[in-house]
């Protein structure tokens, strides 16, 4: 074999390396600017405290378009679950667990009213909520409404 037939690896020159470093820096800066421009999430509430449902006034709408107040929830065992329809894992898993609990309770489980309260009312329309609850093999009510009303719960 001749020495000229072997090709040695070619390393980029300094200008190419400098160009790639500038490109990487521009990408990082652009990403930081985009993240800074995203709307900030609602502030986390730190004033939360437990209070009986009968002392909370609220008015929401269920997935059928019916008005729901505390009067519809008081007087029967009710499990309120807060989530959103585009939640990929935790919300459907929790609702499935609630369904299993209802089944384990037997006849008593039929008394348990499971209510899903959307924390994303801007995206979770009445139609989306109706489609979402139809995926579960149990009586399930989905509620949504104004953010101020949901925050009362």
Protein backbone atom coordinates (compact mmCIF):
# COMPACT_ATOMS: atom_id res chain seq x y z
CA UNK A 1 0.00 0.00 0.00
CA UNK A 2 1.19 3.39 -0.82
CA UNK A 3 1.33 6.12 1.81
CA UNK A 4 -0.57 8.51 -0.40
CA UNK A 5 -3.59 6.15 -0.51
CA UNK A 6 -4.17 6.61 3.21
CA UNK A 7 -6.19 9.68 4.03
CA UNK A 8 -5.80 11.31 7.39
CA UNK A 9 -8.83 12.75 9.15
CA UNK A 10 -9.35 16.38 8.38
CA UNK A 11 -9.96 18.64 11.34
CA UNK A 12 -12.05 21.76 10.92
CA UNK A 13 -10.18 24.99 10.79
CA UNK A 14 -10.54 27.62 13.50
CA UNK A 15 -13.10 29.69 11.58
CA UNK A 16 -15.48 26.69 11.30
CA UNK A 17 -15.16 25.99 15.02
CA UNK A 18 -15.82 29.65 15.81
CA UNK A 19 -18.89 29.61 13.54
CA UNK A 20 -20.31 26.52 15.29
CA UNK A 21 -19.73 28.06 18.72
CA UNK A 22 -21.51 31.26 17.66
CA UNK A 23 -24.39 29.21 16.23
CA UNK A 24 -24.73 27.22 19.48
CA UNK A 25 -24.66 30.43 21.52
CA UNK A 26 -27.34 31.99 19.30
CA UNK A 27 -29.54 28.89 19.76
CA UNK A 28 -29.17 29.03 23.55
CA UNK A 29 -29.96 32.75 23.67
CA UNK A 30 -32.98 32.26 21.37
CA UNK A 31 -34.30 29.47 23.57
CA UNK A 32 -33.88 31.59 26.68
CA UNK A 33 -35.77 34.49 25.05
CA UNK A 34 -38.60 32.18 23.96
CA UNK A 35 -38.91 30.73 27.45
CA UNK A 36 -38.93 34.22 28.94
CA UNK A 37 -41.73 35.26 26.55
CA UNK A 38 -44.02 32.35 27.46
CA UNK A 39 -46.96 33.32 29.63
CA UNK A 40 -46.33 32.56 33.26
CA UNK A 41 -48.61 30.04 34.95
CA UNK A 42 -51.17 31.15 37.46
CA UNK A 43 -49.49 31.90 40.77
CA UNK A 44 -49.54 29.10 43.30
CA UNK A 45 -51.96 29.82 46.09
CA UNK A 46 -50.50 29.62 49.55
CA UNK A 47 -53.66 30.63 51.43
CA UNK A 48 -55.38 27.26 50.94
CA UNK A 49 -57.12 25.73 53.90
CA UNK A 50 -59.64 22.97 54.35
CA UNK A 51 -63.21 24.07 54.73
CA UNK A 52 -66.45 22.14 54.64
CA UNK A 53 -68.19 22.14 51.27
CA UNK A 54 -71.38 23.50 52.79
CA UNK A 55 -69.55 26.74 53.68
CA UNK A 56 -68.33 27.38 50.14
CA UNK A 57 -70.48 29.25 47.62
CA UNK A 58 -69.75 28.44 44.01
CA UNK A 59 -71.55 28.07 40.72
CA UNK A 60 -70.14 25.87 37.97
CA UNK A 61 -71.50 24.15 34.87
CA UNK A 62 -71.41 20.39 34.29
CA UNK A 63 -70.55 18.60 31.03
CA UNK A 64 -74.27 18.55 30.10
CA UNK A 65 -74.65 22.33 30.52
CA UNK A 66 -76.47 22.15 33.88
CA UNK A 67 -75.74 24.67 36.62
CA UNK A 68 -74.14 23.07 39.69
CA UNK A 69 -73.85 24.63 43.15
CA UNK A 70 -72.97 23.26 46.55
CA UNK A 71 -76.62 22.21 47.01
CA UNK A 72 -76.15 19.49 44.37
CA UNK A 73 -73.11 18.06 46.15
CA UNK A 74 -74.15 18.22 49.80
CA UNK A 75 -75.93 15.31 51.43
CA UNK A 76 -74.17 12.49 49.62
CA UNK A 77 -70.63 11.15 49.62
CA UNK A 78 -68.77 13.05 46.92
CA UNK A 79 -65.20 12.67 45.68
CA UNK A 80 -64.00 15.91 44.07
CA UNK A 81 -61.04 15.46 41.77
CA UNK A 82 -59.29 18.45 40.22
CA UNK A 83 -57.56 18.00 36.86
CA UNK A 84 -57.72 18.76 33.15
CA UNK A 85 -58.73 16.77 30.09
CA UNK A 86 -55.33 16.93 28.38
CA UNK A 87 -53.61 15.44 31.44
CA UNK A 88 -51.79 12.41 30.02
CA UNK A 89 -51.38 10.14 33.05
CA UNK A 90 -52.32 11.29 36.53
CA UNK A 91 -55.91 12.38 35.86
CA UNK A 92 -57.12 9.27 34.00
CA UNK A 93 -55.21 7.01 36.40
CA UNK A 94 -56.78 8.67 39.44
CA UNK A 95 -60.27 8.52 37.95
CA UNK A 96 -59.72 4.83 37.15
CA UNK A 97 -58.67 4.26 40.77
CA UNK A 98 -61.82 6.02 41.96
CA UNK A 99 -63.81 3.70 39.69
CA UNK A 100 -62.08 0.68 41.28
CA UNK A 101 -62.83 2.03 44.78
CA UNK A 102 -66.51 2.40 43.88
CA UNK A 103 -66.55 -1.22 42.71
CA UNK A 104 -64.78 -2.44 45.85
CA UNK A 105 -67.37 -0.72 48.01
CA UNK A 106 -70.11 -2.78 46.34
CA UNK A 107 -73.62 -1.42 46.85
CA UNK A 108 -72.29 1.37 49.06
CA UNK A 109 -70.04 2.49 46.19
CA UNK A 110 -73.09 3.39 44.14
CA UNK A 111 -73.73 6.22 46.60
CA UNK A 112 -70.30 7.77 45.93
CA UNK A 113 -70.60 10.64 43.48
CA UNK A 114 -67.35 11.21 41.58
CA UNK A 115 -66.95 14.77 40.31
CA UNK A 116 -64.12 15.93 38.06
CA UNK A 117 -63.43 19.67 38.32
CA UNK A 118 -61.43 21.14 35.45
CA UNK A 119 -58.64 23.49 36.47
CA UNK A 120 -58.18 24.51 32.83
CA UNK A 121 -61.53 26.06 31.91
CA UNK A 122 -60.05 27.97 28.97
CA UNK A 123 -59.26 24.72 27.13
CA UNK A 124 -61.75 22.27 28.65
CA UNK A 125 -64.95 23.14 26.82
CA UNK A 126 -68.28 21.52 27.64
CA UNK A 127 -67.91 19.21 24.61
CA UNK A 128 -64.39 18.20 25.64
CA UNK A 129 -65.58 17.43 29.17
CA UNK A 130 -68.49 15.34 27.83
CA UNK A 131 -66.13 13.34 25.62
CA UNK A 132 -63.68 12.91 28.48
CA UNK A 133 -66.21 11.53 30.97
CA UNK A 134 -67.59 9.15 28.35
CA UNK A 135 -64.25 7.30 28.50
CA UNK A 136 -64.95 6.05 32.02
CA UNK A 137 -67.26 3.19 32.88
CA UNK A 138 -68.85 4.87 35.87
CA UNK A 139 -71.20 7.73 36.56
CA UNK A 140 -68.93 10.74 36.45
CA UNK A 141 -69.75 14.43 36.42
CA UNK A 142 -67.31 16.98 35.01
CA UNK A 143 -67.50 20.60 36.12
CA UNK A 144 -66.00 23.78 34.74
CA UNK A 145 -66.60 27.48 34.99
CA UNK A 146 -64.95 30.77 35.76
CA UNK A 147 -61.50 30.55 37.35
CA UNK A 148 -62.71 32.57 40.35
CA UNK A 149 -65.50 30.03 40.94
CA UNK A 150 -63.14 27.06 40.66
CA UNK A 151 -60.69 28.74 43.04
CA UNK A 152 -63.41 28.87 45.70
CA UNK A 153 -63.38 25.10 45.87
